mmCIF file of C-alpha atoms in Angstrom:
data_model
loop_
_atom_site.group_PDB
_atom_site.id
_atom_site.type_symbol
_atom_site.label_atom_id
_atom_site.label_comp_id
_atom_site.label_asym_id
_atom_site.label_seq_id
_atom_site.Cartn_x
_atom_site.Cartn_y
_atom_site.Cartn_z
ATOM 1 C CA UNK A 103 0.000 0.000 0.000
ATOM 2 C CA UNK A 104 1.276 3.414 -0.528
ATOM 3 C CA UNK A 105 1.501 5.972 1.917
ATOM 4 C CA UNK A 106 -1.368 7.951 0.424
ATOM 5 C CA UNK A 107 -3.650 5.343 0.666
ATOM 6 C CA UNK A 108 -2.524 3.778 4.456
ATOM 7 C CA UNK A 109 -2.496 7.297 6.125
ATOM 8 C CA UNK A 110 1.026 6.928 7.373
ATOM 9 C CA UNK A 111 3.070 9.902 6.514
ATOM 10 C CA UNK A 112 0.550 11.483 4.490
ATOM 11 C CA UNK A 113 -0.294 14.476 6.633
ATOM 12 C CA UNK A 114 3.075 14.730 8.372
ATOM 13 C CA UNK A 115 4.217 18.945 8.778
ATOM 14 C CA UNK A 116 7.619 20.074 7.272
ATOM 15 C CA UNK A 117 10.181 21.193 9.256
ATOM 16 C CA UNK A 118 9.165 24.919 8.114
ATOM 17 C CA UNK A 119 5.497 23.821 9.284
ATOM 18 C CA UNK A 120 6.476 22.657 12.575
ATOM 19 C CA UNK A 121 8.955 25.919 13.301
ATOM 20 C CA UNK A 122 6.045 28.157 12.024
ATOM 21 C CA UNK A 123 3.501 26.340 14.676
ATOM 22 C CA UNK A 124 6.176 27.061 17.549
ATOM 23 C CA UNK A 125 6.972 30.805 16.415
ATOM 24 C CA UNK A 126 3.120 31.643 16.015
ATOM 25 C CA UNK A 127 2.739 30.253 19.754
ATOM 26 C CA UNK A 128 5.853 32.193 20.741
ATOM 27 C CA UNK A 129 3.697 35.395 19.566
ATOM 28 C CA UNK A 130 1.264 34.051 21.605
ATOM 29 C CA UNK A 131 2.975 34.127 24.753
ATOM 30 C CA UNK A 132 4.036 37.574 23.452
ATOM 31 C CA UNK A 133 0.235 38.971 22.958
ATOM 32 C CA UNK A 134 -0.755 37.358 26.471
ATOM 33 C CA UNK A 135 2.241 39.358 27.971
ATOM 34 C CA UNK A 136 0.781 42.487 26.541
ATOM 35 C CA UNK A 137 -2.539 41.455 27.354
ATOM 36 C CA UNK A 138 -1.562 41.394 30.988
ATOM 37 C CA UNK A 139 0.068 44.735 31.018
ATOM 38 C CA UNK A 140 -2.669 45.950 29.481
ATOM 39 C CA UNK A 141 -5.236 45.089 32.249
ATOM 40 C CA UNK A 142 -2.590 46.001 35.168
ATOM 41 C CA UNK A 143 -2.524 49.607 33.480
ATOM 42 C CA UNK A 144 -6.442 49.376 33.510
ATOM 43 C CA UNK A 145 -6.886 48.146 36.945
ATOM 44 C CA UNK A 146 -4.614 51.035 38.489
ATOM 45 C CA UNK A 147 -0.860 48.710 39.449
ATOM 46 C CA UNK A 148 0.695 50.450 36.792
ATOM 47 C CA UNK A 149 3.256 53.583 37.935
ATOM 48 C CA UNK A 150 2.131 57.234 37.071
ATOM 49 C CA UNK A 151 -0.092 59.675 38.066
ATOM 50 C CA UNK A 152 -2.961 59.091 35.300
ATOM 51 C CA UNK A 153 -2.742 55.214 34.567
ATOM 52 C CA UNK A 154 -5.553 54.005 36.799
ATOM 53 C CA UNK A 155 -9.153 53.698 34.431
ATOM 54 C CA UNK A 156 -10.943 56.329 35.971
ATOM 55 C CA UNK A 157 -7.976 58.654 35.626
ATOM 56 C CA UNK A 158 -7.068 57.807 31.994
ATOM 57 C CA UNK A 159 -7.389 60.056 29.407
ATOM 58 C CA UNK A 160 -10.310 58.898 27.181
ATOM 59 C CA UNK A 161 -8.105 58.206 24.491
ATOM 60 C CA UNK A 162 -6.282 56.141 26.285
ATOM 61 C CA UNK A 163 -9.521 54.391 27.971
ATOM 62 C CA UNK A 164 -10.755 53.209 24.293
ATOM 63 C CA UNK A 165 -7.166 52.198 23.124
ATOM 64 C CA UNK A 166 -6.344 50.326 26.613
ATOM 65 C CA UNK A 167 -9.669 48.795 26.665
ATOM 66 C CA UNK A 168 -10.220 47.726 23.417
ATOM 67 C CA UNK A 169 -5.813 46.023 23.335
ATOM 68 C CA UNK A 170 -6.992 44.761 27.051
ATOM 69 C CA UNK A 171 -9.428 42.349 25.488
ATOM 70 C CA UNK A 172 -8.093 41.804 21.519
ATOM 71 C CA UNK A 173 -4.808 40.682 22.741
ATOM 72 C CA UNK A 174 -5.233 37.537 25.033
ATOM 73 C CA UNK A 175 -7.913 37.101 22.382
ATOM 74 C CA UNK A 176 -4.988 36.955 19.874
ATOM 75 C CA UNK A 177 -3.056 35.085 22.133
ATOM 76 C CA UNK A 178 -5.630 32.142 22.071
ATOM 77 C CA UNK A 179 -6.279 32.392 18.993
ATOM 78 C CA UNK A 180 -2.272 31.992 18.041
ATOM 79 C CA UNK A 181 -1.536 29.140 20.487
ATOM 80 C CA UNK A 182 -4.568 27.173 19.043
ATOM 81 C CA UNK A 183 -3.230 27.762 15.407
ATOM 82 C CA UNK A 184 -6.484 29.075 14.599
ATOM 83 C CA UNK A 185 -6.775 31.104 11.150
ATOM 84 C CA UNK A 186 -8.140 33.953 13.026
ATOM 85 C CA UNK A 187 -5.713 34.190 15.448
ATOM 86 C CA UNK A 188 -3.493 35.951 13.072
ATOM 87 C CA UNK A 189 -5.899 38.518 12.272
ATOM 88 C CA UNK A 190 -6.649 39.324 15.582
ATOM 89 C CA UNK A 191 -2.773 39.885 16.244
ATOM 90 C CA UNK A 192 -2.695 42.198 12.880
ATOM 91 C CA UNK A 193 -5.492 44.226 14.363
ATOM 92 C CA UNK A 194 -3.358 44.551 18.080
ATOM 93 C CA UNK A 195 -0.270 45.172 16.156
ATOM 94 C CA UNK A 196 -1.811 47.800 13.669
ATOM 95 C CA UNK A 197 -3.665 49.835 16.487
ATOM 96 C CA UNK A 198 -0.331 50.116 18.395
ATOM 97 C CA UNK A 199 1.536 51.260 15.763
ATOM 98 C CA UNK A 200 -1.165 54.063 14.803
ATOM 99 C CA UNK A 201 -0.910 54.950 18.441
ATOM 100 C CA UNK A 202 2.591 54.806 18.760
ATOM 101 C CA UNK A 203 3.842 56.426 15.239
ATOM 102 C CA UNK A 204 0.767 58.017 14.402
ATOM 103 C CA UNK A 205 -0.016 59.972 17.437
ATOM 104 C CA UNK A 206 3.201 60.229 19.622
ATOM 105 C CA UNK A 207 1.905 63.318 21.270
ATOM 106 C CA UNK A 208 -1.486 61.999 22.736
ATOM 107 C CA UNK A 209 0.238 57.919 23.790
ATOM 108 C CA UNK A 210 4.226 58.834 23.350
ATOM 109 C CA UNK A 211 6.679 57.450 21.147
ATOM 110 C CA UNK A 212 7.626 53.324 21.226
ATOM 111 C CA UNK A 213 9.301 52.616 18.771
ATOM 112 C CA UNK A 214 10.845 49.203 19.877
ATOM 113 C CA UNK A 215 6.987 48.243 20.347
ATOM 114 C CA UNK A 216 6.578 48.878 16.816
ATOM 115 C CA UNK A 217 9.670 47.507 15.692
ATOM 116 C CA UNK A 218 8.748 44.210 17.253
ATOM 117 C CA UNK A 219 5.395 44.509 15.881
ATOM 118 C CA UNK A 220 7.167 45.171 12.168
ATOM 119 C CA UNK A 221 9.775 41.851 12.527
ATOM 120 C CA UNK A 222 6.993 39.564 13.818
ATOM 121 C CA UNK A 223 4.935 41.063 10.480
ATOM 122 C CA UNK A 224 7.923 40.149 8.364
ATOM 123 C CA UNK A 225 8.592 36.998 9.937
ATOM 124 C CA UNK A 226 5.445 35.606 9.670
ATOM 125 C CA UNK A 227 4.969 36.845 5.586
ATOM 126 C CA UNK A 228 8.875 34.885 5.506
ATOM 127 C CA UNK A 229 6.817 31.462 6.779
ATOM 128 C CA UNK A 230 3.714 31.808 4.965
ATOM 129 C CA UNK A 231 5.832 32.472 1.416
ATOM 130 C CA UNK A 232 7.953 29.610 2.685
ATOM 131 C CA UNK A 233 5.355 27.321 3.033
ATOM 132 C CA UNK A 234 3.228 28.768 0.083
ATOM 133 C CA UNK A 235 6.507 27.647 -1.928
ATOM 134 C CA UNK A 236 7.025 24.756 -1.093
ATOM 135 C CA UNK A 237 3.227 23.314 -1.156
ATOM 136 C CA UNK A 238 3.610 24.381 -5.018
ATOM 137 C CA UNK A 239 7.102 22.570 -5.978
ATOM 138 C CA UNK A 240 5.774 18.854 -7.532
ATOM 139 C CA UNK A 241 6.084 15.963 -5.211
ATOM 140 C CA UNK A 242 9.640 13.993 -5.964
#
């Protein structure tokens, strides 16, 4: 019997498959981190004079509530492999860099936030064209 037919092999992930699984739940570990720090700044443990909820700016209460919630979202979403786990990551990602590059004066200026938010982007577009690649080379 071949392996087709049998089952045995047939489904097996590349290497490239199985390293994207483990860097997609390393981002997921990453978006639960920021999920966290979210919700401390929300329920008042972070330092400063204005980061409790009540004391936010409202700017800051729709952006802090809205990553609070979207990124352990993401994070599940990510560690599951679900297809809309990305998504939800590319929304997180995109509202902090419009906060963070497109209105420094209202949340201040991160850039290593948005750097990191940039090389996971290109890293996982590297996988997926990887993977995209190599599904369309003919079977040997």
């Amino acid at each position: 019997m071949s392996e087709t037919v049998s089952g045995s092999g047939a489904f097996e992930p590349s290497i490239v498959e199985t390293a994207f699984a483990w860097f997609l739940r390393l981002v997921a570990l990453y978006c639960l981190f920021f999920g966290v720090l979210y919700w401390v700044r929300l329920i008042g443990f972070y330092p400063g004079d204005a980061w409790r909820f009540d004391l936010m700016p409202v700017y800051w209460q729709v952006a802090a509530s809205v990553l609070a919630v979207f990124f352990p979202f993401a994070a599940a979403g990510l560690w599951m492999l679900a297809s809309w786990g990305p998504v939800i990551w590319f929304i997180c990602a995109a509202t902090e860099t419009v906060m963070y590059a497109g209105f420094p004066d209202l949340f201040g200026e991160r850039w290593p936030i948005v750097g990191a938010h940039t090389f996971v982007a290109c890293v996982y577009i590297a996988f997926r064209l990887v993977i995209f690649w190599r599904r369309r080379q003919p079977a040997a």
